[in-house]
Amino acid sequence: MTNPSYRVLLYYQYVNIEDPEEYATVHLDFCKSLDLKGRILVSAEGINGTVSGSVEQTQAYINMMHADPRFASMPIKIDEASEHAFKKMHVRHKPELVNLSLEDDINPLEITGNYLNPKEFFEQLNQPETVVIDARNDYEYELGHFEGAVKPDINSFRELPDWIRKNKEQFKDKKILTYCTGGVRCEKFSGWLMEEGFEDVSQLHGGIVTYGKDPEVKGQLWNGKCYVFDERISVPINQVEHKIVGQDHFTNEPCERYVNCGNPECNKQILCSEENEHFYMRGCTHNCRVHSRNRYIKEHNLLEEEVNERLKKINEKHRISQG
């Protein structure tokens, strides 16, 4: 990118924060004073955030954070961008930075998996005794993942412990590697795995984003793109070879374009080409297509006759494809 005018910052730090609600309020005011946009979570256990702004604005934010003794050594990942990655600025207080819904929460300051830098993680990926577990949600995995990584059948992070318990036998006596976008989820997940009795647990320090920026590894053994929680939706990781692993929701053709289902009560994220978005009226199922609040229909001011005609074409296409 030539002369980028914006940057996107991604960071987290597990550290004790007294009066996190007050800190969140003050922090929001500071971010707004810099005209930053983004989403930051603050809890008694630390901070987890991503913000966008001009080079000058983001540098002022970095300087402020590193001037605070609690965050002086906090790694901050930087992506260049041509515009803001967020529409608004939010700083919210939460009980936890990431939600595993455990009766006894994990404190990463007390227990967490071994840290592996990108080169160490790369070297471990193809070891025969290693199992690589993706700690993200299913829709994140579908857009991109490490070669050979296990995809937990989960829709949210808090479902991960139950899934591991149900599938514990396949991971027994194995060396476990785990990874997530920036590292914050793996801090807790790897610690929980150790509490569950898994003895050899390691995590990708700094997450996928750091792995993709490493000058030696260059994102190798990553296929697809990395899902990110901002307006960019995804970022490239593998600097050597790009393989598309995502599949169009409707045709299973290679696809890396995410849209939200037009039915606001569903709102499921689906990989979908622009052509298929229009053909299927952005509805992931028939019921979503005909839903009274389908946003695609409203956005395009489609009349009932037009909707019925499109539904007829969809039915014809499926009848032909099914023989």
PDB file of C-alpha atoms in Angstrom:
ATOM      1  CA  MET A   1       0.000   0.000   0.000  1.00  0.00           C
ATOM      2  CA  THR A   2       1.498   3.316  -1.106  1.00  0.00           C
ATOM      3  CA  ASN A   3       1.583   6.106   1.477  1.00  0.00           C
ATOM      4  CA  PRO A   4      -1.216   4.784   3.718  1.00  0.00           C
ATOM      5  CA  SER A   5      -2.999   7.549   5.563  1.00  0.00           C
ATOM      6  CA  TYR A   6      -4.598   5.343   8.232  1.00  0.00           C
ATOM      7  CA  ARG A   7      -3.570   2.571  10.582  1.00  0.00           C
ATOM      8  CA  VAL A   8      -5.463  -0.136  12.446  1.00  0.00           C
ATOM      9  CA  LEU A   9      -4.180  -1.130  15.894  1.00  0.00           C
ATOM     10  CA  LEU A  10      -4.887  -4.460  17.574  1.00  0.00           C
ATOM     11  CA  TYR A  11      -3.806  -5.271  21.130  1.00  0.00           C
ATOM     12  CA  TYR A  12      -4.642  -6.869  24.463  1.00  0.00           C
ATOM     13  CA  GLN A  13      -3.122  -7.070  27.906  1.00  0.00           C
ATOM     14  CA  TYR A  14      -4.124  -9.180  30.868  1.00  0.00           C
ATOM     15  CA  VAL A  15      -3.394  -6.956  33.854  1.00  0.00           C
ATOM     16  CA  ASN A  16      -5.265  -5.967  36.992  1.00  0.00           C
ATOM     17  CA  ILE A  17      -7.321  -2.808  36.439  1.00  0.00           C
ATOM     18  CA  GLU A  18      -8.897  -1.198  39.469  1.00  0.00           C
ATOM     19  CA  ASP A  19     -12.284   0.421  38.847  1.00  0.00           C
ATOM     20  CA  PRO A  20     -12.547  -0.728  35.220  1.00  0.00           C
ATOM     21  CA  GLU A  21     -15.843   1.107  34.703  1.00  0.00           C
ATOM     22  CA  GLU A  22     -14.226   4.447  35.513  1.00  0.00           C
ATOM     23  CA  TYR A  23     -11.226   3.576  33.354  1.00  0.00           C
ATOM     24  CA  ALA A  24     -13.525   2.749  30.420  1.00  0.00           C
ATOM     25  CA  THR A  25     -15.246   6.131  30.701  1.00  0.00           C
ATOM     26  CA  VAL A  26     -11.980   8.078  30.814  1.00  0.00           C
ATOM     27  CA  HIS A  27     -10.502   5.961  28.022  1.00  0.00           C
ATOM     28  CA  LEU A  28     -13.471   6.636  25.752  1.00  0.00           C
ATOM     29  CA  ASP A  29     -13.087  10.378  26.242  1.00  0.00           C
ATOM     30  CA  PHE A  30      -9.403  10.160  25.332  1.00  0.00           C
ATOM     31  CA  CYS A  31     -10.086   8.101  22.198  1.00  0.00           C
ATOM     32  CA  LYS A  32     -12.732  10.570  21.078  1.00  0.00           C
ATOM     33  CA  SER A  33     -10.341  13.472  21.659  1.00  0.00           C
ATOM     34  CA  LEU A  34      -8.012  11.832  19.120  1.00  0.00           C
ATOM     35  CA  ASP A  35     -10.890  11.149  16.684  1.00  0.00           C
ATOM     36  CA  LEU A  36     -10.149   7.431  16.815  1.00  0.00           C
ATOM     37  CA  LYS A  37     -12.763   4.845  15.913  1.00  0.00           C
ATOM     38  CA  GLY A  38     -12.903   1.294  17.148  1.00  0.00           C
ATOM     39  CA  ARG A  39     -14.005  -1.148  19.791  1.00  0.00           C
ATOM     40  CA  ILE A  40     -12.317  -1.613  23.177  1.00  0.00           C
ATOM     41  CA  LEU A  41     -13.285  -3.913  26.043  1.00  0.00           C
ATOM     42  CA  VAL A  42     -12.154  -3.164  29.587  1.00  0.00           C
ATOM     43  CA  SER A  43     -12.510  -5.443  32.594  1.00  0.00           C
ATOM     44  CA  ALA A  44     -10.874  -5.971  35.947  1.00  0.00           C
ATOM     45  CA  GLU A  45      -8.635  -8.531  34.217  1.00  0.00           C
ATOM     46  CA  GLY A  46      -7.295  -6.217  31.499  1.00  0.00           C
ATOM     47  CA  ILE A  47      -7.960  -4.576  28.145  1.00  0.00           C
ATOM     48  CA  ASN A  48      -8.656  -5.863  24.629  1.00  0.00           C
ATOM     49  CA  GLY A  49      -9.041  -3.441  21.764  1.00  0.00           C
ATOM     50  CA  THR A  50      -8.748  -2.473  18.146  1.00  0.00           C
ATOM     51  CA  VAL A  51      -8.885   1.100  16.876  1.00  0.00           C
ATOM     52  CA  SER A  52      -8.279   2.939  13.622  1.00  0.00           C
ATOM     53  CA  GLY A  53      -7.127   6.457  12.841  1.00  0.00           C
ATOM     54  CA  SER A  54      -4.526   8.485  11.029  1.00  0.00           C
ATOM     55  CA  VAL A  55      -0.844   7.733  11.521  1.00  0.00           C
ATOM     56  CA  GLU A  56      -0.561  10.707  13.880  1.00  0.00           C
ATOM     57  CA  GLN A  57      -3.690   9.800  15.856  1.00  0.00           C
ATOM     58  CA  THR A  58      -2.745   6.152  16.300  1.00  0.00           C
ATOM     59  CA  GLN A  59       0.814   7.059  17.276  1.00  0.00           C
ATOM     60  CA  ALA A  60      -0.506   9.419  19.946  1.00  0.00           C
ATOM     61  CA  TYR A  61      -2.640   6.541  21.242  1.00  0.00           C
ATOM     62  CA  ILE A  62       0.312   4.142  21.285  1.00  0.00           C
ATOM     63  CA  ASN A  63       2.433   6.684  23.148  1.00  0.00           C
ATOM     64  CA  MET A  64      -0.295   7.195  25.742  1.00  0.00           C
ATOM     65  CA  MET A  65      -0.785   3.464  26.307  1.00  0.00           C
ATOM     66  CA  HIS A  66       2.927   2.738  26.628  1.00  0.00           C
ATOM     67  CA  ALA A  67       3.322   5.624  29.072  1.00  0.00           C
ATOM     68  CA  ASP A  68       0.990   3.765  31.447  1.00  0.00           C
ATOM     69  CA  PRO A  69       3.078   1.292  33.535  1.00  0.00           C
ATOM     70  CA  ARG A  70       0.321  -1.321  33.214  1.00  0.00           C
ATOM     71  CA  PHE A  71       0.673  -1.337  29.421  1.00  0.00           C
ATOM     72  CA  ALA A  72       4.306  -0.281  28.982  1.00  0.00           C
ATOM     73  CA  SER A  73       5.327  -3.629  27.464  1.00  0.00           C
ATOM     74  CA  MET A  74       2.049  -4.362  25.670  1.00  0.00           C
ATOM     75  CA  PRO A  75       2.592  -5.432  22.031  1.00  0.00           C
ATOM     76  CA  ILE A  76       0.466  -3.421  19.615  1.00  0.00           C
ATOM     77  CA  LYS A  77      -0.030  -4.853  16.136  1.00  0.00           C
ATOM     78  CA  ILE A  78      -0.219  -2.277  13.353  1.00  0.00           C
ATOM     79  CA  ASP A  79      -1.889  -2.645   9.954  1.00  0.00           C
ATOM     80  CA  GLU A  80      -1.717   0.013   7.284  1.00  0.00           C
ATOM     81  CA  ALA A  81      -5.064   1.093   5.829  1.00  0.00           C
ATOM     82  CA  SER A  82      -6.530   3.563   3.365  1.00  0.00           C
ATOM     83  CA  GLU A  83      -9.471   4.518   5.588  1.00  0.00           C
ATOM     84  CA  HIS A  84     -11.076   3.953   8.980  1.00  0.00           C
ATOM     85  CA  ALA A  85     -11.842   0.318   9.810  1.00  0.00           C
ATOM     86  CA  PHE A  86     -14.731   1.280  12.118  1.00  0.00           C
ATOM     87  CA  LYS A  87     -17.726   3.576  11.962  1.00  0.00           C
ATOM     88  CA  LYS A  88     -17.864   4.577  15.638  1.00  0.00           C
ATOM     89  CA  MET A  89     -15.826   4.589  18.849  1.00  0.00           C
ATOM     90  CA  HIS A  90     -16.907   2.271  21.665  1.00  0.00           C
ATOM     91  CA  VAL A  91     -15.213   1.522  24.986  1.00  0.00           C
ATOM     92  CA  ARG A  92     -17.226  -0.878  27.105  1.00  0.00           C
ATOM     93  CA  HIS A  93     -16.814  -2.413  30.531  1.00  0.00           C
ATOM     94  CA  LYS A  94     -17.275  -6.199  30.606  1.00  0.00           C
ATOM     95  CA  PRO A  95     -16.936  -8.806  33.358  1.00  0.00           C
ATOM     96  CA  GLU A  96     -14.449 -10.740  31.147  1.00  0.00           C
ATOM     97  CA  LEU A  97     -12.320  -9.853  28.145  1.00  0.00           C
ATOM     98  CA  VAL A  98     -13.356 -13.101  26.483  1.00  0.00           C
ATOM     99  CA  ASN A  99     -16.250 -15.266  27.599  1.00  0.00           C
ATOM    100  CA  LEU A 100     -15.668 -18.981  28.188  1.00  0.00           C
ATOM    101  CA  SER A 101     -18.695 -19.214  30.531  1.00  0.00           C
ATOM    102  CA  LEU A 102     -16.760 -21.159  33.158  1.00  0.00           C
ATOM    103  CA  GLU A 103     -17.880 -21.597  36.761  1.00  0.00           C
ATOM    104  CA  ASP A 104     -14.288 -20.962  37.811  1.00  0.00           C
ATOM    105  CA  ASP A 105     -12.751 -18.452  35.423  1.00  0.00           C
ATOM    106  CA  ILE A 106      -9.202 -18.839  34.137  1.00  0.00           C
ATOM    107  CA  ASN A 107      -6.659 -16.174  35.047  1.00  0.00           C
ATOM    108  CA  PRO A 108      -3.952 -16.106  32.336  1.00  0.00           C
ATOM    109  CA  LEU A 109      -1.653 -14.302  34.762  1.00  0.00           C
ATOM    110  CA  GLU A 110      -1.641 -17.527  36.796  1.00  0.00           C
ATOM    111  CA  ILE A 111      -1.974 -20.273  34.169  1.00  0.00           C
ATOM    112  CA  THR A 112      -1.649 -20.237  30.382  1.00  0.00           C
ATOM    113  CA  GLY A 113      -0.054 -22.351  27.658  1.00  0.00           C
ATOM    114  CA  ASN A 114       3.539 -22.077  26.486  1.00  0.00           C
ATOM    115  CA  TYR A 115       4.156 -19.157  24.139  1.00  0.00           C
ATOM    116  CA  LEU A 116       5.454 -20.014  20.667  1.00  0.00           C
ATOM    117  CA  ASN A 117       6.785 -17.350  18.337  1.00  0.00           C
ATOM    118  CA  PRO A 118       5.858 -17.645  14.623  1.00  0.00           C
ATOM    119  CA  LYS A 119       8.956 -19.670  13.700  1.00  0.00           C
ATOM    120  CA  GLU A 120       8.470 -22.097  16.596  1.00  0.00           C
ATOM    121  CA  PHE A 121       4.784 -22.467  15.752  1.00  0.00           C
ATOM    122  CA  PHE A 122       5.626 -23.062  12.078  1.00  0.00           C
ATOM    123  CA  GLU A 123       8.115 -25.782  13.001  1.00  0.00           C
ATOM    124  CA  GLN A 124       5.599 -27.529  15.266  1.00  0.00           C
ATOM    125  CA  LEU A 125       2.712 -27.471  12.781  1.00  0.00           C
ATOM    126  CA  ASN A 126       3.790 -30.561  10.850  1.00  0.00           C
ATOM    127  CA  GLN A 127       5.028 -32.650  13.768  1.00  0.00           C
ATOM    128  CA  PRO A 128       3.183 -36.016  13.768  1.00  0.00           C
ATOM    129  CA  GLU A 129       2.353 -35.929  17.480  1.00  0.00           C
ATOM    130  CA  THR A 130       0.888 -32.424  17.269  1.00  0.00           C
ATOM    131  CA  VAL A 131      -2.809 -31.511  17.194  1.00  0.00           C
ATOM    132  CA  VAL A 132      -3.640 -27.959  16.130  1.00  0.00           C
ATOM    133  CA  ILE A 133      -6.927 -26.606  17.512  1.00  0.00           C
ATOM    134  CA  ASP A 134      -8.496 -23.455  16.089  1.00  0.00           C
ATOM    135  CA  ALA A 135      -9.890 -21.464  19.031  1.00  0.00           C
ATOM    136  CA  ARG A 136     -12.117 -19.275  16.860  1.00  0.00           C
ATOM    137  CA  ASN A 137     -15.705 -19.528  15.664  1.00  0.00           C
ATOM    138  CA  ASP A 138     -16.781 -21.658  12.708  1.00  0.00           C
ATOM    139  CA  TYR A 139     -17.277 -18.745  10.308  1.00  0.00           C
ATOM    140  CA  GLU A 140     -13.753 -17.518  11.064  1.00  0.00           C
ATOM    141  CA  TYR A 141     -12.298 -20.953  10.318  1.00  0.00           C
ATOM    142  CA  GLU A 142     -14.216 -21.276   7.063  1.00  0.00           C
ATOM    143  CA  LEU A 143     -12.558 -18.164   5.633  1.00  0.00           C
ATOM    144  CA  GLY A 144      -9.048 -19.293   6.538  1.00  0.00           C
ATOM    145  CA  HIS A 145      -7.049 -21.565   8.845  1.00  0.00           C
ATOM    146  CA  PHE A 146      -3.741 -23.342   9.322  1.00  0.00           C
ATOM    147  CA  GLU A 147      -3.194 -26.506   7.305  1.00  0.00           C
ATOM    148  CA  GLY A 148      -4.450 -29.524   9.224  1.00  0.00           C
ATOM    149  CA  ALA A 149      -6.086 -27.493  11.994  1.00  0.00           C
ATOM    150  CA  VAL A 150      -9.039 -29.032  13.817  1.00  0.00           C
ATOM    151  CA  LYS A 151     -12.274 -27.085  13.382  1.00  0.00           C
ATOM    152  CA  PRO A 152     -14.393 -27.212  16.561  1.00  0.00           C
ATOM    153  CA  ASP A 153     -18.097 -27.340  15.727  1.00  0.00           C
ATOM    154  CA  ILE A 154     -18.984 -24.167  17.626  1.00  0.00           C
ATOM    155  CA  ASN A 155     -20.762 -20.885  16.941  1.00  0.00           C
ATOM    156  CA  SER A 156     -19.179 -18.950  19.806  1.00  0.00           C
ATOM    157  CA  PHE A 157     -16.101 -19.092  22.022  1.00  0.00           C
ATOM    158  CA  ARG A 158     -18.081 -20.044  25.129  1.00  0.00           C
ATOM    159  CA  GLU A 159     -19.102 -23.334  23.441  1.00  0.00           C
ATOM    160  CA  LEU A 160     -15.476 -24.446  23.118  1.00  0.00           C
ATOM    161  CA  PRO A 161     -15.015 -26.107  26.549  1.00  0.00           C
ATOM    162  CA  ASP A 162     -18.038 -28.392  26.075  1.00  0.00           C
ATOM    163  CA  TRP A 163     -16.854 -29.360  22.594  1.00  0.00           C
ATOM    164  CA  ILE A 164     -13.385 -30.234  23.909  1.00  0.00           C
ATOM    165  CA  ARG A 165     -14.852 -32.368  26.701  1.00  0.00           C
ATOM    166  CA  LYS A 166     -17.009 -34.291  24.212  1.00  0.00           C
ATOM    167  CA  ASN A 167     -14.012 -34.911  21.943  1.00  0.00           C
ATOM    168  CA  LYS A 168     -11.335 -35.290  24.599  1.00  0.00           C
ATOM    169  CA  GLU A 169     -10.224 -38.775  23.550  1.00  0.00           C
ATOM    170  CA  GLN A 170      -8.894 -37.656  20.160  1.00  0.00           C
ATOM    171  CA  PHE A 171      -6.567 -35.166  21.870  1.00  0.00           C
ATOM    172  CA  LYS A 172      -5.425 -37.437  24.698  1.00  0.00           C
ATOM    173  CA  ASP A 173      -1.624 -37.682  25.093  1.00  0.00           C
ATOM    174  CA  LYS A 174      -1.093 -35.285  22.175  1.00  0.00           C
ATOM    175  CA  LYS A 175       0.935 -32.103  21.975  1.00  0.00           C
ATOM    176  CA  ILE A 176      -1.672 -29.372  21.555  1.00  0.00           C
ATOM    177  CA  LEU A 177      -1.145 -26.140  19.659  1.00  0.00           C
ATOM    178  CA  THR A 178      -3.863 -23.525  19.608  1.00  0.00           C
ATOM    179  CA  TYR A 179      -4.285 -20.181  17.908  1.00  0.00           C
ATOM    180  CA  CYS A 180      -6.701 -17.277  17.450  1.00  0.00           C
ATOM    181  CA  THR A 181      -6.726 -13.892  15.704  1.00  0.00           C
ATOM    182  CA  GLY A 182      -4.606 -11.789  18.052  1.00  0.00           C
ATOM    183  CA  GLY A 183      -3.913 -14.129  20.972  1.00  0.00           C
ATOM    184  CA  VAL A 184      -6.371 -12.963  23.628  1.00  0.00           C
ATOM    185  CA  ARG A 185      -8.683 -15.985  23.389  1.00  0.00           C
ATOM    186  CA  CYS A 186      -5.826 -18.502  23.467  1.00  0.00           C
ATOM    187  CA  GLU A 187      -4.470 -17.059  26.698  1.00  0.00           C
ATOM    188  CA  LYS A 188      -7.572 -18.327  28.499  1.00  0.00           C
ATOM    189  CA  PHE A 189      -8.288 -21.357  26.333  1.00  0.00           C
ATOM    190  CA  SER A 190      -4.787 -22.795  26.692  1.00  0.00           C
ATOM    191  CA  GLY A 191      -4.903 -22.244  30.451  1.00  0.00           C
ATOM    192  CA  TRP A 192      -8.247 -24.018  30.612  1.00  0.00           C
ATOM    193  CA  LEU A 193      -6.820 -26.961  28.639  1.00  0.00           C
ATOM    194  CA  MET A 194      -4.075 -27.274  31.240  1.00  0.00           C
ATOM    195  CA  GLU A 195      -6.658 -27.184  34.039  1.00  0.00           C
ATOM    196  CA  GLU A 196      -8.474 -30.012  32.224  1.00  0.00           C
ATOM    197  CA  GLY A 197      -5.392 -32.199  32.437  1.00  0.00           C
ATOM    198  CA  PHE A 198      -3.744 -31.667  29.063  1.00  0.00           C
ATOM    199  CA  GLU A 199      -0.037 -31.573  29.839  1.00  0.00           C
ATOM    200  CA  ASP A 200       1.625 -30.258  26.668  1.00  0.00           C
ATOM    201  CA  VAL A 201      -0.206 -27.100  25.572  1.00  0.00           C
ATOM    202  CA  SER A 202       1.226 -24.241  23.521  1.00  0.00           C
ATOM    203  CA  GLN A 203      -0.248 -21.143  21.890  1.00  0.00           C
ATOM    204  CA  LEU A 204       0.718 -18.901  18.986  1.00  0.00           C
ATOM    205  CA  HIS A 205       1.910 -15.772  20.765  1.00  0.00           C
ATOM    206  CA  GLY A 206       0.394 -12.691  19.156  1.00  0.00           C
ATOM    207  CA  GLY A 207      -2.013 -14.774  17.117  1.00  0.00           C
ATOM    208  CA  ILE A 208      -2.509 -15.148  13.386  1.00  0.00           C
ATOM    209  CA  VAL A 209      -1.951 -11.445  12.738  1.00  0.00           C
ATOM    210  CA  THR A 210       1.574 -11.577  14.186  1.00  0.00           C
ATOM    211  CA  TYR A 211       2.287 -14.812  12.301  1.00  0.00           C
ATOM    212  CA  GLY A 212       1.400 -13.155   9.000  1.00  0.00           C
ATOM    213  CA  LYS A 213       3.794 -10.275   9.614  1.00  0.00           C
ATOM    214  CA  ASP A 214       6.811 -12.395  10.547  1.00  0.00           C
ATOM    215  CA  PRO A 215       9.580 -11.710   7.982  1.00  0.00           C
ATOM    216  CA  GLU A 216      10.950 -15.251   8.154  1.00  0.00           C
ATOM    217  CA  VAL A 217       7.808 -17.399   8.251  1.00  0.00           C
ATOM    218  CA  LYS A 218       5.815 -15.067   5.952  1.00  0.00           C
ATOM    219  CA  GLY A 219       2.504 -16.651   6.891  1.00  0.00           C
ATOM    220  CA  GLN A 220       3.312 -20.013   5.312  1.00  0.00           C
ATOM    221  CA  LEU A 221       1.050 -23.010   6.052  1.00  0.00           C
ATOM    222  CA  TRP A 222      -1.888 -20.620   6.422  1.00  0.00           C
ATOM    223  CA  ASN A 223      -4.635 -21.097   3.838  1.00  0.00           C
ATOM    224  CA  GLY A 224      -7.249 -18.469   3.008  1.00  0.00           C
ATOM    225  CA  LYS A 225      -7.645 -15.132   4.755  1.00  0.00           C
ATOM    226  CA  CYS A 226      -7.943 -14.145   8.410  1.00  0.00           C
ATOM    227  CA  TYR A 227     -11.333 -12.905   9.574  1.00  0.00           C
ATOM    228  CA  VAL A 228     -11.169  -9.622  11.500  1.00  0.00           C
ATOM    229  CA  PHE A 229     -13.905  -7.875  13.470  1.00  0.00           C
ATOM    230  CA  ASP A 230     -14.011  -4.572  11.625  1.00  0.00           C
ATOM    231  CA  GLU A 231     -15.109  -3.089   8.306  1.00  0.00           C
ATOM    232  CA  ARG A 232     -12.256  -4.832   6.450  1.00  0.00           C
ATOM    233  CA  ILE A 233     -13.797  -8.249   7.276  1.00  0.00           C
ATOM    234  CA  SER A 234     -10.574 -10.053   6.357  1.00  0.00           C
ATOM    235  CA  VAL A 235      -6.827  -9.570   5.928  1.00  0.00           C
ATOM    236  CA  PRO A 236      -4.235 -11.619   3.985  1.00  0.00           C
ATOM    237  CA  ILE A 237      -1.756 -13.737   5.967  1.00  0.00           C
ATOM    238  CA  ASN A 238       0.276 -16.002   3.669  1.00  0.00           C
ATOM    239  CA  GLN A 239       2.787 -13.812   1.836  1.00  0.00           C
ATOM    240  CA  VAL A 240       4.132 -16.696  -0.278  1.00  0.00           C
ATOM    241  CA  GLU A 241       1.062 -18.479  -1.666  1.00  0.00           C
ATOM    242  CA  HIS A 242      -2.604 -17.596  -1.367  1.00  0.00           C
ATOM    243  CA  LYS A 243      -5.035 -20.513  -1.358  1.00  0.00           C
ATOM    244  CA  ILE A 244      -8.767 -19.864  -1.230  1.00  0.00           C
ATOM    245  CA  VAL A 245     -10.456 -22.271   1.179  1.00  0.00           C
ATOM    246  CA  GLY A 246     -13.769 -20.461   1.625  1.00  0.00           C
ATOM    247  CA  GLN A 247     -16.777 -21.827  -0.257  1.00  0.00           C
ATOM    248  CA  ASP A 248     -19.840 -19.977  -1.492  1.00  0.00           C
ATOM    249  CA  HIS A 249     -22.824 -20.767   0.739  1.00  0.00           C
ATOM    250  CA  PHE A 250     -25.024 -21.485  -2.274  1.00  0.00           C
ATOM    251  CA  THR A 251     -22.721 -23.089  -4.851  1.00  0.00           C
ATOM    252  CA  ASN A 252     -19.644 -24.287  -2.917  1.00  0.00           C
ATOM    253  CA  GLU A 253     -17.467 -22.390  -5.380  1.00  0.00           C
ATOM    254  CA  PRO A 254     -14.283 -20.714  -4.045  1.00  0.00           C
ATOM    255  CA  CYS A 255     -15.271 -17.505  -2.284  1.00  0.00           C
ATOM    256  CA  GLU A 256     -13.851 -15.052   0.277  1.00  0.00           C
ATOM    257  CA  ARG A 257     -16.664 -12.490   0.350  1.00  0.00           C
ATOM    258  CA  TYR A 258     -18.760 -12.352   3.526  1.00  0.00           C
ATOM    259  CA  VAL A 259     -22.262 -10.884   3.805  1.00  0.00           C
ATOM    260  CA  ASN A 260     -24.846 -10.996   6.571  1.00  0.00           C
ATOM    261  CA  CYS A 261     -28.094 -12.795   5.849  1.00  0.00           C
ATOM    262  CA  GLY A 262     -30.792 -10.305   4.849  1.00  0.00           C
ATOM    263  CA  ASN A 263     -33.105 -11.564   7.583  1.00  0.00           C
ATOM    264  CA  PRO A 264     -32.191  -9.454  10.660  1.00  0.00           C
ATOM    265  CA  GLU A 265     -33.504 -12.188  12.958  1.00  0.00           C
ATOM    266  CA  CYS A 266     -30.956 -14.564  11.427  1.00  0.00           C
ATOM    267  CA  ASN A 267     -28.086 -12.238  10.457  1.00  0.00           C
ATOM    268  CA  LYS A 268     -25.849 -15.250   9.819  1.00  0.00           C
ATOM    269  CA  GLN A 269     -22.564 -14.469   8.118  1.00  0.00           C
ATOM    270  CA  ILE A 270     -22.253 -16.375   4.862  1.00  0.00           C
ATOM    271  CA  LEU A 271     -19.610 -16.541   2.168  1.00  0.00           C
ATOM    272  CA  CYS A 272     -21.314 -15.421  -0.996  1.00  0.00           C
ATOM    273  CA  SER A 273     -20.428 -13.976  -4.401  1.00  0.00           C
ATOM    274  CA  GLU A 274     -22.013 -10.691  -5.411  1.00  0.00           C
ATOM    275  CA  GLU A 275     -23.918 -12.522  -8.139  1.00  0.00           C
ATOM    276  CA  ASN A 276     -25.391 -15.039  -5.708  1.00  0.00           C
ATOM    277  CA  GLU A 277     -26.185 -12.345  -3.168  1.00  0.00           C
ATOM    278  CA  HIS A 278     -28.495 -10.770  -5.731  1.00  0.00           C
ATOM    279  CA  PHE A 279     -29.869 -14.042  -7.082  1.00  0.00           C
ATOM    280  CA  TYR A 280     -30.770 -15.372  -3.617  1.00  0.00           C
ATOM    281  CA  MET A 281     -31.775 -11.943  -2.280  1.00  0.00           C
ATOM    282  CA  ARG A 282     -29.157 -12.305   0.469  1.00  0.00           C
ATOM    283  CA  GLY A 283     -31.281 -14.935   2.230  1.00  0.00           C
ATOM    284  CA  CYS A 284     -29.306 -17.916   3.516  1.00  0.00           C
ATOM    285  CA  THR A 285     -32.452 -20.089   3.396  1.00  0.00           C
ATOM    286  CA  HIS A 286     -35.850 -19.908   1.726  1.00  0.00           C
ATOM    287  CA  ASN A 287     -37.429 -18.773   4.993  1.00  0.00           C
ATOM    288  CA  CYS A 288     -34.914 -15.940   5.282  1.00  0.00           C
ATOM    289  CA  ARG A 289     -35.529 -14.885   1.688  1.00  0.00           C
ATOM    290  CA  VAL A 290     -39.273 -14.569   2.218  1.00  0.00           C
ATOM    291  CA  HIS A 291     -38.998 -13.048   5.691  1.00  0.00           C
ATOM    292  CA  SER A 292     -41.094  -9.896   6.032  1.00  0.00           C
ATOM    293  CA  ARG A 293     -38.067  -7.894   7.195  1.00  0.00           C
ATOM    294  CA  ASN A 294     -35.566  -9.077   4.585  1.00  0.00           C
ATOM    295  CA  ARG A 295     -33.185  -6.125   4.316  1.00  0.00           C
ATOM    296  CA  TYR A 296     -32.184  -6.897   0.741  1.00  0.00           C
ATOM    297  CA  ILE A 297     -35.781  -6.600  -0.444  1.00  0.00           C
ATOM    298  CA  LYS A 298     -36.200  -3.302   1.390  1.00  0.00           C
ATOM    299  CA  GLU A 299     -32.864  -1.887   0.181  1.00  0.00           C
ATOM    300  CA  HIS A 300     -33.735  -2.634  -3.451  1.00  0.00           C
ATOM    301  CA  ASN A 301     -37.421  -1.675  -3.134  1.00  0.00           C
ATOM    302  CA  LEU A 302     -38.521  -4.976  -4.633  1.00  0.00           C
ATOM    303  CA  LEU A 303     -42.234  -5.363  -5.249  1.00  0.00           C
ATOM    304  CA  GLU A 304     -44.027  -8.569  -4.270  1.00  0.00           C
ATOM    305  CA  GLU A 305     -44.281  -9.541  -7.934  1.00  0.00           C
ATOM    306  CA  GLU A 306     -40.525  -9.131  -8.373  1.00  0.00           C
ATOM    307  CA  VAL A 307     -39.781 -11.220  -5.290  1.00  0.00           C
ATOM    308  CA  ASN A 308     -42.097 -13.994  -6.481  1.00  0.00           C
ATOM    309  CA  GLU A 309     -40.446 -13.974  -9.900  1.00  0.00           C
ATOM    310  CA  ARG A 310     -37.007 -14.348  -8.302  1.00  0.00           C
ATOM    311  CA  LEU A 311     -38.224 -17.156  -6.059  1.00  0.00           C
ATOM    312  CA  LYS A 312     -39.539 -18.916  -9.143  1.00  0.00           C
ATOM    313  CA  LYS A 313     -36.115 -18.665 -10.810  1.00  0.00           C
ATOM    314  CA  ILE A 314     -34.420 -20.033  -7.669  1.00  0.00           C
ATOM    315  CA  ASN A 315     -36.786 -23.010  -7.616  1.00  0.00           C
ATOM    316  CA  GLU A 316     -36.170 -23.655 -11.312  1.00  0.00           C
ATOM    317  CA  LYS A 317     -32.403 -23.555 -10.846  1.00  0.00           C
ATOM    318  CA  HIS A 318     -32.521 -26.015  -7.963  1.00  0.00           C
ATOM    319  CA  ARG A 319     -34.890 -28.332  -9.801  1.00  0.00           C
ATOM    320  CA  ILE A 320     -32.508 -28.450 -12.772  1.00  0.00           C
ATOM    321  CA  SER A 321     -29.417 -28.972 -10.580  1.00  0.00           C
ATOM    322  CA  GLN A 322     -31.109 -31.846  -8.767  1.00  0.00           C
ATOM    323  CA  GLY A 323     -31.977 -33.507 -12.060  1.00  0.00           C
TER     324      GLY A 323
END
